Coordinates of N, CA and C in Angstrom, one line a residue:
G126 N -3.0 15.0 -8.9 CA -3.6 13.7 -8.7 C -3.6 13.0 -10.1
G127 N -3.5 11.4 -9.8 CA -3.6 10.6 -10.9 C -5.0 9.8 -10.8
T128 N -4.9 8.6 -11.5 CA -6.1 7.8 -11.4 C -5.9 6.8 -10.2
P129 N -6.9 6.8 -9.6 CA -7.0 5.7 -8.3 C -7.0 4.1 -8.8
V130 N -6.1 3.4 -8.2 CA -6.2 2.1 -8.6 C -7.0 1.3 -7.5
A131 N -8.0 0.5 -8.1 CA -9.1 -0.2 -7.2 C -8.3 -1.3 -6.7
G132 N -8.8 -2.0 -5.5 CA -8.1 -2.8 -4.9 C -8.5 -3.2 -3.5
T133 N -8.1 -3.9 -2.6 CA -8.7 -4.4 -1.6 C -7.5 -4.2 -0.4
L134 N -8.0 -3.9 0.8 CA -7.0 -3.6 1.9 C -7.2 -4.7 3.0
A135 N -6.1 -5.2 3.7 CA -6.2 -6.1 4.9 C -5.0 -5.7 5.6
L136 N -5.4 -6.0 6.8 CA -4.5 -5.5 8.2 C -3.9 -6.9 8.7
S137 N -2.7 -7.0 8.8 CA -2.1 -8.5 9.2 C -2.7 -8.8 10.6
A138 N -2.5 -10.0 11.1 CA -3.1 -10.3 12.4 C -2.4 -9.8 13.5
D139 N -1.0 -9.4 13.3 CA 0.0 -8.7 14.2 C -0.4 -7.2 14.2
L140 N -1.1 -6.8 13.5 CA -1.4 -5.4 13.3 C -0.2 -4.4 12.9
T141 N 0.8 -5.0 12.2 CA 1.9 -4.3 11.9 C 2.1 -4.0 10.3
R142 N 1.0 -4.6 9.7 CA 1.1 -4.3 8.0 C 0.0 -4.2 7.2
L143 N -0.3 -3.0 6.6 CA -1.4 -3.0 5.9 C -1.3 -3.2 4.5
V144 N -1.9 -4.1 3.8 CA -1.4 -4.6 2.6 C -2.5 -4.4 1.6
F145 N -2.2 -3.5 0.6 CA -3.2 -3.3 -0.6 C -2.7 -4.3 -2.1
R146 N -3.9 -4.9 -2.3 CA -3.8 -5.7 -3.6 C -4.6 -5.0 -4.6
P147 N -4.0 -4.7 -5.5 CA -4.7 -4.2 -6.9 C -5.8 -5.3 -7.6
T148 N -6.8 -4.8 -8.0 CA -7.7 -5.7 -8.6 C -7.4 -5.9 -10.0
V149 N -6.3 -5.1 -10.5 CA -5.9 -5.3 -11.9 C -4.3 -5.1 -11.9
P150 N -3.7 -5.8 -12.8 CA -2.3 -5.5 -12.9 C -1.7 -4.2 -12.9
L151 N -0.7 -3.9 -12.2 CA -0.2 -2.5 -12.2 C 0.5 -2.5 -13.7
V152 N 0.9 -1.2 -14.1 CA 1.3 -1.0 -15.5 C 2.6 -1.1 -15.5
A153 N 3.4 -1.9 -16.2 CA 4.9 -2.1 -16.2 C 5.8 -0.8 -16.4
A154 N 6.8 -0.3 -15.5 CA 7.7 0.9 -15.6 C 6.8 2.0 -15.4
A155 N 5.7 1.9 -14.9 CA 4.9 3.1 -14.2 C 5.0 3.6 -13.2
V156 N 5.1 4.9 -12.9 CA 5.2 5.5 -11.5 C 3.9 5.6 -10.7
Y157 N 3.9 5.0 -9.5 CA 2.6 5.3 -8.8 C 3.0 5.8 -7.4
T158 N 2.0 6.8 -7.0 CA 2.2 7.2 -5.8 C 1.2 6.7 -4.7
V159 N 1.6 6.6 -3.5 CA 0.6 6.1 -2.5 C 0.4 6.9 -1.4
S160 N -0.7 7.3 -1.0 CA -1.2 8.2 0.0 C -1.8 7.6 1.0
V161 N -1.5 7.7 2.3 CA -2.2 7.2 3.3 C -2.7 8.3 4.5
S162 N -4.1 8.4 4.8 CA -4.5 9.3 5.6 C -5.8 8.8 6.3
G163 N -6.3 9.3 7.4 CA -7.4 9.1 8.1 C -7.3 7.7 8.7
V164 N -6.2 7.3 9.2 CA -5.8 5.9 9.9 C -5.6 6.0 11.2
T165 N -6.1 5.2 12.1 CA -5.8 5.3 13.5 C -4.9 4.0 13.8
D166 N -4.3 3.9 14.9 CA -3.6 2.6 15.2 C -4.4 1.9 16.4
A167 N -3.9 0.7 16.9 CA -5.0 -0.3 17.6 C -5.6 0.6 19.0
A168 N -4.8 1.5 19.3 CA -5.2 2.2 20.4 C -6.0 3.5 20.1
G169 N -6.3 3.6 18.9 CA -7.3 4.6 18.2 C -6.5 6.0 18.2
N170 N -5.3 6.0 18.2 CA -4.7 7.3 18.1 C -4.2 7.5 16.4
A171 N -4.3 8.7 16.0 CA -4.6 9.2 14.6 C -2.8 9.0 14.3
V172 N -2.6 8.2 12.9 CA -1.5 7.9 12.4 C -1.0 9.1 11.7
T173 N 0.3 9.5 11.4 CA 0.5 10.6 10.6 C 0.2 10.2 9.4
P174 N -0.5 11.2 8.6 CA -0.5 10.9 7.2 C 0.7 11.0 6.4
F175 N 0.9 10.2 5.2 CA 2.2 10.1 4.5 C 2.1 9.7 3.1
T176 N 2.8 10.2 2.1 CA 2.8 10.1 0.8 C 4.1 9.4 0.4
S177 N 4.2 8.3 -0.3 CA 5.4 7.8 -0.9 C 5.0 7.5 -2.2
G178 N 6.3 6.9 -3.0 CA 5.9 6.6 -4.4 C 7.0 5.3 -4.8
F179 N 6.6 4.6 -6.0 CA 7.5 3.5 -6.5 C 7.1 3.4 -7.8
T180 N 8.1 2.8 -8.5 CA 8.1 2.7 -9.8 C 8.1 1.1 -10.1
V181 N 6.9 0.5 -11.2 CA 6.7 -0.9 -11.1 C 8.1 -1.4 -12.0
G182 N 8.5 -2.6 -11.8 CA 9.5 -3.1 -12.6 C 8.9 -3.5 -14.2
T183 N 9.9 -4.0 -15.1 CA 9.5 -4.2 -16.4 C 9.4 -5.7 -16.6
A184 N 9.7 -6.6 -15.4 CA 9.4 -8.0 -15.9 C 8.0 -8.2 -15.5
V185 N 7.6 -9.5 -16.5 CA 6.5 -10.1 -16.2 C 6.3 -10.6 -14.8
S186 N 5.2 -10.4 -14.0 CA 5.0 -11.2 -12.8 C 3.6 -11.8 -13.0
T187 N 3.8 -13.3 -12.5 CA 2.4 -14.3 -12.8 C 2.1 -14.2 -11.2
G188 N 2.6 -13.9 -10.3 CA 1.9 -14.0 -9.1 C 1.1 -12.8 -8.3
G189 N 0.7 -12.1 -9.0 CA -0.1 -11.1 -8.6 C 0.8 -9.8 -8.0
S190 N 0.2 -8.8 -7.5 CA 0.8 -7.6 -7.0 C 0.4 -7.3 -5.7
A191 N 1.0 -6.9 -4.7 CA 0.7 -6.3 -3.4 C 1.4 -5.5 -3.0
L192 N 1.3 -4.3 -2.2 CA 1.9 -3.4 -1.7 C 1.7 -3.5 0.0
A193 N 2.8 -3.7 0.6 CA 2.7 -3.7 2.0 C 3.0 -2.5 2.7
L194 N 2.5 -1.9 3.6 CA 2.9 -0.8 4.8 C 3.3 -1.2 5.9
V195 N 4.5 -1.4 6.3 CA 5.0 -2.0 7.4 C 5.3 -0.9 8.6
S196 N 4.9 -1.3 9.8 CA 5.1 -0.6 10.8 C 6.7 -0.3 11.1
W197 N 7.2 0.9 11.7 CA 8.5 0.7 12.0 C 8.7 1.5 13.5
K198 N 7.9 0.6 14.2 CA 7.8 1.1 15.7 C 9.3 0.9 16.5

C-alpha cells in the first residue's frame, strides 16, 4: 500500500465514466496505483474489481488533475 490521495468522485450523466479529482496536485513523475472495488453498475450488478497504475508527467499543469475510468462495453 501507498498513501491514499484525497479527492472527489463523480459519475457522468451517461453512466460510462467515473471521474476522480484529487483535492491536492499529484506529485510530478510519481507512480500511482488505482484500485476500484465495491462498485455496481446501473442494474445493480457487481463490477469486477481491478487495479491499474500510471506515472504523472513532469510538465506543470495549471488546469488541475482528473482521472477518468471509462466503460469499455
